[in-house]
Coordinates of C-alpha atoms in Angstrom, one line a residue:
M1 CA 80.1 91.7 98.6
E2 CA 80.4 95.5 99.7
T3 CA 84.5 94.8 99.8
A4 CA 84.2 93.3 96.7
A5 CA 82.3 95.9 95.3
V6 CA 84.8 98.2 96.0
K7 CA 87.8 97.1 95.1
P8 CA 87.1 97.3 90.5
G9 CA 86.4 101.7 91.7
F10 CA 89.5 101.4 93.3
L11 CA 92.1 101.0 90.7
R12 CA 89.7 102.2 87.9
N13 CA 90.5 105.8 90.0
V14 CA 94.5 105.2 90.7
L15 CA 94.6 104.2 87.1
I16 CA 92.3 107.4 86.0
R17 CA 95.1 109.5 88.4
L18 CA 97.7 107.3 86.7
L19 CA 97.1 108.5 83.4
L20 CA 96.0 111.9 83.9
F21 CA 99.9 112.5 86.1
G22 CA 101.2 111.1 82.6
V23 CA 99.6 113.6 79.9
F24 CA 100.6 116.5 82.6
I25 CA 104.1 115.6 82.4
I26 CA 103.9 115.7 78.4
L27 CA 103.1 118.4 78.9
A28 CA 104.8 120.0 80.8
R29 CA 108.6 118.5 78.8
F30 CA 106.5 120.0 75.6
A31 CA 106.3 123.4 77.0
Y32 CA 109.5 123.2 78.7
V33 CA 111.3 122.4 74.9
I34 CA 109.2 124.7 73.2
T35 CA 109.4 128.6 75.0
I36 CA 112.1 127.8 77.3
A37 CA 115.1 125.3 74.9
G38 CA 114.1 126.3 72.4
E39 CA 114.5 122.7 71.5
S40 CA 113.0 120.8 68.4
C41 CA 114.2 117.0 69.5
N42 CA 116.9 116.7 67.3
V43 CA 119.3 118.1 70.1
G44 CA 119.2 114.6 71.0
D45 CA 117.1 115.4 74.5
F46 CA 113.7 113.3 75.4
C47 CA 110.6 113.6 73.7
F48 CA 108.7 111.9 71.9
F49 CA 107.6 114.0 68.3
S50 CA 109.8 116.2 66.2
L51 CA 109.5 119.8 65.1
P52 CA 111.2 121.4 61.3
E53 CA 114.1 123.1 62.0
S54 CA 112.4 125.9 60.5
L55 CA 110.0 126.5 62.7
N56 CA 109.5 128.3 66.3
F57 CA 106.4 128.6 68.7
V58 CA 105.5 132.5 69.8
V59 CA 102.9 133.8 71.9
T60 CA 100.8 135.9 70.3
G61 CA 97.7 137.7 70.7
S62 CA 96.4 138.3 74.8
G63 CA 93.9 136.9 76.6
A64 CA 94.7 132.9 77.5
G65 CA 96.8 134.4 74.4
A66 CA 97.0 132.3 70.6
L67 CA 99.3 129.8 69.8
A68 CA 101.0 130.9 66.4
V69 CA 103.9 129.0 64.4
E70 CA 106.2 130.9 61.8
S71 CA 109.4 130.4 60.1
N72 CA 113.7 131.3 61.3
E73 CA 114.0 133.8 59.2
A74 CA 110.8 136.0 60.8
V75 CA 111.8 135.2 64.5
V76 CA 115.5 136.6 63.5
S77 CA 113.4 139.9 61.8
R78 CA 111.8 140.5 64.5
S79 CA 114.6 139.8 67.1
S80 CA 116.3 142.6 65.3
A81 CA 114.3 145.2 67.5
R82 CA 115.2 144.2 70.4
P83 CA 118.6 146.9 71.0
E84 CA 119.7 144.7 74.0
V85 CA 120.8 141.4 71.9
Y86 CA 121.2 142.6 68.3
S87 CA 121.3 146.2 68.3
S88 CA 125.4 147.4 70.5
K89 CA 128.4 148.3 68.8
E90 CA 130.5 145.1 69.6
W91 CA 127.4 142.8 67.5
N92 CA 127.3 145.2 64.7
E93 CA 130.8 145.2 64.5
A94 CA 130.9 141.0 64.7
V95 CA 127.7 141.2 61.6
S96 CA 129.5 142.7 59.6
F97 CA 133.4 141.3 60.2
Y98 CA 131.4 138.1 59.3
S99 CA 129.2 139.3 57.0
S100 CA 132.6 140.4 54.9
V101 CA 134.2 136.7 55.6
F102 CA 131.0 135.0 53.4
K103 CA 130.5 137.3 50.8
D104 CA 134.6 136.2 50.1
L105 CA 133.9 133.1 50.1
V106 CA 130.5 132.9 48.2
S107 CA 133.6 134.9 45.4
S108 CA 134.6 131.6 45.7
G109 CA 132.6 129.1 45.7
Y110 CA 133.4 128.1 48.6
L111 CA 129.8 128.8 50.5
S112 CA 126.8 129.5 48.5
P113 CA 123.1 131.6 49.3
E114 CA 121.4 127.3 49.2
S115 CA 123.9 125.9 51.4
K116 CA 122.7 123.7 54.3
S117 CA 126.0 125.6 56.7
L118 CA 126.9 125.2 60.2
C119 CA 128.2 126.9 62.5
V120 CA 130.2 125.1 66.1
E121 CA 131.5 126.9 69.4
T122 CA 129.6 129.9 68.1
P123 CA 127.2 130.8 71.3
T124 CA 126.6 134.6 70.2
G125 CA 125.3 133.4 66.9
R126 CA 126.2 136.1 64.9
D127 CA 128.3 133.9 62.0
V128 CA 124.6 132.4 62.0
Y129 CA 123.3 135.8 61.5
A130 CA 125.9 136.9 59.0
L131 CA 124.6 133.5 57.0
K132 CA 121.2 134.6 56.8
E133 CA 121.6 138.2 56.1
I134 CA 123.5 137.6 53.5
G135 CA 121.7 134.7 52.1
V136 CA 122.1 131.9 52.8
S137 CA 119.5 131.0 55.3
D138 CA 119.7 127.5 55.7
S139 CA 121.7 128.6 58.7
I140 CA 122.2 127.3 62.0
G141 CA 124.9 127.5 64.8
I142 CA 125.5 124.7 67.8
A143 CA 127.1 125.6 71.7
K144 CA 127.2 123.9 74.9
K145 CA 123.9 126.4 75.8
A146 CA 120.8 128.1 72.9
S147 CA 120.6 130.9 71.8
K148 CA 116.8 130.7 70.7
P149 CA 116.2 130.9 67.6
L150 CA 120.3 131.2 65.8
V151 CA 122.0 128.6 68.2
K152 CA 120.5 125.0 69.0
A153 CA 122.5 122.6 71.7
G154 CA 125.3 121.3 70.8
Q155 CA 129.0 120.9 71.2
A156 CA 131.9 120.2 68.6
H157 CA 133.1 116.9 69.8
R158 CA 129.3 116.2 70.1
I159 CA 127.4 117.8 66.9
P160 CA 123.5 116.8 67.3
F161 CA 123.0 116.0 62.8
R162 CA 123.4 113.8 60.7
D163 CA 125.9 111.7 58.9
N164 CA 126.5 114.7 55.4
T165 CA 123.9 116.8 56.3
F166 CA 125.5 120.4 55.7
D167 CA 127.6 121.3 52.4
F168 CA 129.5 124.3 54.6
I169 CA 130.7 124.7 58.2
F170 CA 132.5 127.3 60.1
S171 CA 134.8 127.3 63.0
G172 CA 135.4 130.9 64.3
E173 CA 137.1 132.8 67.5
G174 CA 139.2 130.0 67.3
G175 CA 137.2 127.1 68.4
L176 CA 139.2 124.0 67.7
E177 CA 142.0 126.0 69.1
K178 CA 140.1 126.0 72.7
S179 CA 138.5 122.3 72.8
T180 CA 140.2 119.8 75.2
R181 CA 139.0 117.0 73.2
A182 CA 140.7 118.5 69.2
S183 CA 140.5 115.2 68.0
D184 CA 136.6 113.5 68.4
F185 CA 136.3 117.9 67.0
A186 CA 137.5 116.5 63.8
S187 CA 136.0 113.9 63.4
E188 CA 132.7 115.4 64.0
I189 CA 132.9 117.3 61.4
A190 CA 133.6 114.9 58.6
R191 CA 130.9 113.6 59.7
T192 CA 128.4 115.3 59.0
L193 CA 129.8 118.1 56.6
K194 CA 128.8 116.2 52.4
P195 CA 131.7 115.4 50.7
E196 CA 133.1 117.8 48.5
G197 CA 131.6 120.0 50.7
F198 CA 133.6 122.9 52.2
V199 CA 134.9 123.9 56.4
V200 CA 135.6 126.8 57.2
F201 CA 138.9 127.6 60.3
H202 CA 139.6 130.6 62.4
V203 CA 143.0 130.4 63.6
K204 CA 145.6 132.7 65.2
A205 CA 148.5 130.3 65.3
K206 CA 150.8 130.9 62.0
D207 CA 153.2 128.6 62.6
T208 CA 154.7 125.7 60.5
Y209 CA 154.9 123.4 63.9
S210 CA 150.9 123.9 64.4
F211 CA 150.0 123.9 61.1
N212 CA 150.6 121.0 61.1
S213 CA 149.9 119.8 63.5
F214 CA 146.5 120.9 62.7
L215 CA 146.4 119.2 59.0
D216 CA 147.1 116.2 60.9
L217 CA 143.6 116.0 62.1
F218 CA 141.7 116.0 58.5
T219 CA 143.2 112.6 57.0
N220 CA 140.2 112.8 54.4
F221 CA 140.6 116.8 53.6
K222 CA 142.1 119.0 51.3
V223 CA 143.6 122.6 52.0
V224 CA 142.0 124.7 49.4
K225 CA 143.3 127.5 50.8
T226 CA 145.4 129.5 53.7
H227 CA 145.4 133.2 54.1
D228 CA 145.7 135.6 57.2
I229 CA 143.2 138.8 58.1
D230 CA 142.4 140.4 60.7
G231 CA 140.6 140.0 62.9
F232 CA 137.7 142.0 64.9
D233 CA 138.1 141.4 68.0
S234 CA 141.2 141.6 71.0
S235 CA 140.7 138.4 71.4
I236 CA 141.8 137.2 68.1
P237 CA 143.8 140.3 66.3
H238 CA 144.8 138.7 63.5
I239 CA 142.6 136.0 61.9
R240 CA 144.8 132.3 59.5
E241 CA 141.5 131.6 57.7
I242 CA 141.8 127.9 56.6
V243 CA 139.2 126.4 53.5
L244 CA 140.0 122.2 53.2
R245 CA 137.7 120.2 51.2
K246 CA 135.9 117.2 52.1
E247 CA 137.4 114.7 49.8
F248 CA 135.6 110.5 49.3
A249 CA 138.1 108.9 50.8
G250 CA 140.9 107.4 51.7
I251 CA 142.3 111.1 49.8
V252 CA 144.6 112.8 52.1
H253 CA 145.8 116.5 52.0
E254 CA 148.3 117.4 49.7
F255 CA 151.0 118.8 52.4
E256 CA 153.9 115.2 53.2
K257 CA 152.3 113.2 56.2
F258 CA 153.8 112.2 59.0
D259 CA 156.0 108.9 58.6
D260 CA 156.0 106.5 61.3
D261 CA 157.6 103.5 59.7
S262 CA 160.6 102.2 60.6
S263 CA 163.5 104.5 59.1
G264 CA 162.8 107.1 61.9
K265 CA 163.1 109.8 59.5
C266 CA 160.0 112.1 61.7
S267 CA 160.3 115.9 59.3
T268 CA 157.1 116.5 56.8
H269 CA 158.3 119.9 54.8
G270 CA 161.6 120.4 57.2
Y271 CA 159.8 122.4 59.8
K272 CA 160.6 120.0 62.5
Q273 CA 164.5 120.3 61.4
E274 CA 163.8 124.8 61.2
L275 CA 163.5 123.6 65.5
V276 CA 166.0 122.5 65.4
R277 CA 167.9 125.1 64.3
N278 CA 166.4 127.0 66.2
A279 CA 167.4 125.0 69.3
E280 CA 169.6 125.9 71.5
P281 CA 173.4 125.0 70.0
L282 CA 174.7 121.2 71.8
I283 CA 177.6 121.5 74.5
T284 CA 180.7 119.9 71.7
E285 CA 183.1 120.5 74.6
E286 CA 184.0 117.6 77.1
P287 CA 183.8 119.8 80.3
L288 CA 185.7 119.5 83.3
K289 CA 182.8 120.4 85.8
P290 CA 179.6 118.9 83.5
W291 CA 177.5 118.6 86.0
I292 CA 178.2 122.9 86.9
T293 CA 177.7 123.2 82.8
L294 CA 174.9 121.4 82.3
K295 CA 172.9 122.0 85.5
R296 CA 174.1 125.5 84.4
N297 CA 172.8 124.7 80.9
L298 CA 169.2 125.1 82.1
K299 CA 169.1 128.7 81.2
N300 CA 169.6 128.3 78.1
I301 CA 167.2 125.9 76.9
K302 CA 164.8 127.0 74.6
Y303 CA 161.2 124.5 74.8
L304 CA 158.8 123.8 72.2
P305 CA 155.7 125.7 73.3
S306 CA 157.8 128.6 73.7
M307 CA 158.7 128.7 70.2
V308 CA 155.7 127.7 68.8
D309 CA 151.9 127.0 69.5
I310 CA 150.5 123.2 70.9
S311 CA 146.4 124.2 70.7
F312 CA 146.4 121.1 67.6
K313 CA 146.6 118.2 70.2
N314 CA 143.9 115.9 71.1
R315 CA 146.2 115.2 74.5
Y316 CA 149.5 116.0 76.2
V317 CA 151.9 113.9 77.5
Y318 CA 155.1 113.9 79.6
V319 CA 156.4 110.7 80.5
D320 CA 159.9 110.5 82.7
V321 CA 161.6 107.2 81.7
G322 CA 163.9 106.5 85.8
A323 CA 161.6 109.0 86.8
R324 CA 162.9 108.5 91.0
S325 CA 160.7 109.8 93.1
Y326 CA 158.4 113.2 92.3
G327 CA 160.5 115.0 93.8
S328 CA 163.1 113.9 91.4
S329 CA 161.7 116.0 88.1
I330 CA 158.2 115.4 87.9
G331 CA 157.2 117.7 90.6
S332 CA 161.0 120.3 91.0
W333 CA 160.8 120.9 87.2
F334 CA 158.4 120.0 85.0
R335 CA 155.1 121.0 87.1
K336 CA 157.0 124.0 87.7
Q337 CA 159.3 125.4 84.9
Y338 CA 158.1 123.6 81.4
P339 CA 156.0 125.8 79.6
K340 CA 152.4 123.9 79.1
Q341 CA 150.8 126.3 77.0
N342 CA 147.5 125.8 80.1
K343 CA 147.2 122.2 79.2
T344 CA 146.5 119.8 81.3
F345 CA 150.0 116.7 80.5
H346 CA 149.2 113.5 82.5
V347 CA 152.5 111.5 83.8
Y348 CA 153.5 108.4 83.1
A349 CA 156.5 108.1 85.5
I350 CA 158.8 104.1 85.0
E351 CA 160.2 103.9 87.3
A352 CA 161.7 100.1 88.4
D353 CA 163.3 100.9 92.0
K354 CA 160.6 100.3 94.3
T355 CA 161.6 101.9 96.7
F356 CA 160.2 105.6 94.9
H357 CA 157.2 103.1 94.1
Q358 CA 154.8 103.8 97.7
E359 CA 155.4 108.0 96.9
Y360 CA 153.6 108.2 93.3
R361 CA 150.3 105.9 94.4
V362 CA 148.8 109.0 95.7
K363 CA 149.8 111.4 92.8
K364 CA 147.2 112.6 91.4
G365 CA 147.6 112.6 87.5
I366 CA 150.4 110.5 87.2
T367 CA 150.4 106.2 85.9
L368 CA 153.3 104.9 87.8
L369 CA 155.3 102.3 85.6
P370 CA 156.9 99.9 88.3
Y371 CA 159.6 98.2 85.7
A372 CA 162.7 99.2 83.7
A373 CA 162.5 100.4 80.4
W374 CA 164.0 98.2 78.0
V375 CA 164.1 96.1 74.4
K376 CA 161.8 93.3 75.4
N377 CA 160.0 92.4 77.2
E378 CA 162.5 89.3 79.8
T379 CA 163.7 90.1 84.0
L380 CA 166.0 92.3 84.5
T381 CA 169.2 92.9 86.5
F382 CA 170.5 96.7 88.3
E383 CA 173.1 96.9 90.3
I384 CA 172.9 99.6 92.9
H385 CA 176.5 101.5 93.2
R386 CA 177.7 105.0 94.0
D387 CA 181.1 107.2 93.3
P388 CA 183.7 107.1 96.4
G389 CA 183.0 109.7 99.0
E390 CA 179.2 108.9 96.8
H391 CA 176.7 109.7 100.6
V392 CA 174.7 106.4 101.1
E393 CA 170.9 107.1 102.1
V394 CA 168.7 104.2 100.8
K395 CA 166.0 106.7 100.3
G396 CA 168.4 108.2 97.6
R397 CA 170.1 104.8 96.3
G398 CA 171.5 105.2 93.0
M399 CA 170.4 102.9 89.4
G400 CA 173.2 101.4 87.9
R401 CA 173.9 99.5 85.4
I402 CA 170.6 97.2 83.7
Q403 CA 171.9 93.9 81.8
P404 CA 169.6 90.8 81.1
L405 CA 169.5 87.9 83.5
Q406 CA 171.9 85.8 81.6
A407 CA 174.5 88.2 81.5
S408 CA 174.8 89.0 84.9
S409 CA 176.5 86.3 86.2
S410 CA 179.8 87.1 84.7
G411 CA 181.3 88.6 88.2
D412 CA 182.6 92.0 87.7
F413 CA 180.3 93.6 90.6
D414 CA 180.6 92.5 94.1
G415 CA 178.1 95.6 94.4
E416 CA 174.2 95.1 95.8
V417 CA 172.0 92.9 92.8
E418 CA 168.9 93.3 92.2
K419 CA 166.4 91.5 90.2
I420 CA 163.4 93.9 88.3
Q421 CA 161.1 93.5 84.5
G422 CA 162.2 95.2 82.2
F423 CA 159.2 95.6 79.7
D424 CA 160.1 96.9 75.2
F425 CA 159.1 100.6 75.4
A426 CA 159.0 101.3 71.6
N427 CA 156.6 99.3 71.4
W428 CA 154.8 100.8 74.6
L429 CA 155.0 104.2 73.7
K430 CA 153.3 102.9 70.0
N431 CA 150.3 101.4 71.3
T432 CA 150.5 104.1 74.4
V433 CA 150.9 107.7 72.1
S434 CA 149.3 108.3 68.6
K435 CA 150.8 111.7 66.5
N436 CA 148.7 113.9 67.4
D437 CA 149.1 113.6 71.6
F438 CA 152.2 115.8 72.3
V439 CA 154.8 114.3 74.0
V440 CA 157.4 115.2 76.1
M441 CA 159.8 113.3 77.6
K442 CA 162.6 112.9 79.8
M443 CA 165.2 109.7 79.6
D444 CA 167.7 109.5 82.3
V445 CA 167.8 105.8 82.2
E446 CA 171.7 105.1 83.8
G447 CA 173.5 104.5 80.5
T448 CA 170.5 102.3 78.3
E449 CA 170.1 106.1 76.4
F450 CA 172.7 103.4 74.5
D451 CA 169.8 100.5 73.7
L452 CA 166.9 102.7 73.9
I453 CA 167.0 104.8 71.4
P454 CA 168.7 102.8 68.3
R455 CA 165.0 100.8 69.6
L456 CA 162.8 103.8 69.3
F457 CA 163.9 104.5 65.8
E458 CA 164.3 101.5 64.5
T459 CA 160.8 101.2 65.3
G460 CA 159.7 104.2 64.1
A461 CA 158.3 105.4 67.4
I462 CA 161.0 108.2 67.8
C463 CA 158.3 109.9 65.4
L464 CA 155.8 110.5 68.8
V465 CA 157.7 111.8 71.3
D466 CA 158.0 116.5 70.4
E467 CA 160.3 116.7 72.9
I468 CA 163.2 114.4 74.9
F469 CA 165.1 116.1 78.4
L470 CA 168.3 112.7 77.3
E471 CA 170.7 112.6 80.7
C472 CA 173.6 110.8 78.5
H473 CA 176.1 108.4 80.8
Y474 CA 179.6 108.5 80.0
N475 CA 183.1 108.1 81.9
R476 CA 182.6 112.2 82.6
W477 CA 185.1 113.5 85.6
Q478 CA 184.2 113.0 89.3
R479 CA 183.6 115.3 91.4
C480 CA 185.2 113.4 94.6
C481 CA 188.2 112.6 93.0
P482 CA 190.2 114.8 90.5
G483 CA 191.7 114.2 86.8
Q484 CA 189.8 110.5 88.0
R485 CA 187.5 109.3 85.2
S486 CA 183.7 107.9 86.8
P487 CA 184.1 103.7 86.5
K488 CA 180.6 103.6 86.1
Y489 CA 180.5 103.4 82.3
E490 CA 181.8 102.8 79.4
K491 CA 180.6 105.5 77.0
T492 CA 182.6 108.6 76.3
Y493 CA 181.3 112.2 75.6
D494 CA 181.2 112.1 72.4
Q495 CA 179.3 109.3 72.4
C496 CA 177.3 110.6 73.5
L497 CA 177.4 114.0 71.6
E498 CA 177.0 111.3 69.0
L499 CA 174.0 110.3 69.7
F500 CA 172.5 113.9 70.6
T501 CA 173.7 114.6 67.2
S502 CA 171.7 111.8 65.5
L503 CA 168.0 112.9 67.5
R504 CA 168.8 116.9 65.8
Q505 CA 168.9 115.1 62.4
S506 CA 166.3 113.7 62.6
G507 CA 164.5 115.9 63.1
V508 CA 164.1 115.3 67.1
L509 CA 164.7 118.5 69.1
V510 CA 166.9 117.0 72.5
H511 CA 168.3 118.5 74.7
Q512 CA 171.1 117.9 77.3
W513 CA 169.9 117.0 80.7
F514 CA 171.9 116.8 84.1

């Protein structure tokens, strides 16, 4: 009887303790959100209720303290008395600069005192302060780390507000250029900006290529103004200000769009032809010693990233078609010499010869496709043969002519022949990258370029490639045997030159490779 009487009391004590512990957790979370994070529940963190955006809690009085409520404007006004945050020379110069910028936008009709406004990627909130200073009171900023009361936690690729929230969005200090997720950045701005709302970007890139890359990120926006202004910071002394207006649906910007249809024409207002004109000239006369001439030509190559800014691309991709070993071109040339503008490239190594597959399994950032790039999915054969006098090594064996399996039974080759799997390279490219990606390609496919390049044009996949390094195979003079041409290939140097010319005329920046 005594034991039965004890059990209800014990359970009651346990429940009371659990209840008190839960209340403590709620109060602790509330105190953190209000006093430390300086956030409301709209940020997406865990909490049980939300507070009005215009309210902030501050502790006033003495003794136990009293909880007071005041508006954001009052907090900003009171905070301006803190010299460590708002009284430095850098702060005042920045606020003065942004105030002038926003006043011009008001006078142009892109911004008004009634605009609900957002500044993205603004760790200090200087632009938010300037908006409030000129009378745009309903303004807030977001940054990875909150800075109460001007900036709350959030990032441009995941803006913590609902759809169609803002009339005006501002991205300063090259925020979009620095982003590693440019497409998500643009999509979030499109999502949170109201139809017919305005977004203003400050960027440092001024070349036509980067401008068109920028526009490709905003397909339902219209460019209403672009002009250049002087900056206030040495990190971005010259600024291009771009003003876009969000259209209702399905209306693209007024500039001619990228053409990726089956015509293979990729020019947009001639800016790609301009890049081609600035490239190094093609070697028009067949070199007597091609292995020397083409290698020397490397120092003349004008790489695309050395001519333009590539910041407004979503991903950065290097496709090595006919990669052979890792050190053949990926490790020895691309990763060491290609000017990447501090961008991280993902590498696709396409190599059918299984001799080279093992080493790629331990390489980071590389996806191996152990097949042969071809015009369709089918079984192929390739020939292993060498020029006279060429040293034979299993590890360095060379791939020769590729043929469909049915065509390989002609019996005109008595060397080593292997079966491999070919895949539709153009179709793979269209399913792997987009026009918003920066794509560099090296192609060394032992003569198959005369099949692959026309297929890329036929499908429009050529429009997805920004820069090509192409080794064209022809019956060139042999190093071993003066006066003799290689029996491997049937094409002539003039046919190779015609292939390079057709690419450049279509706006594709192609370089002669060796």
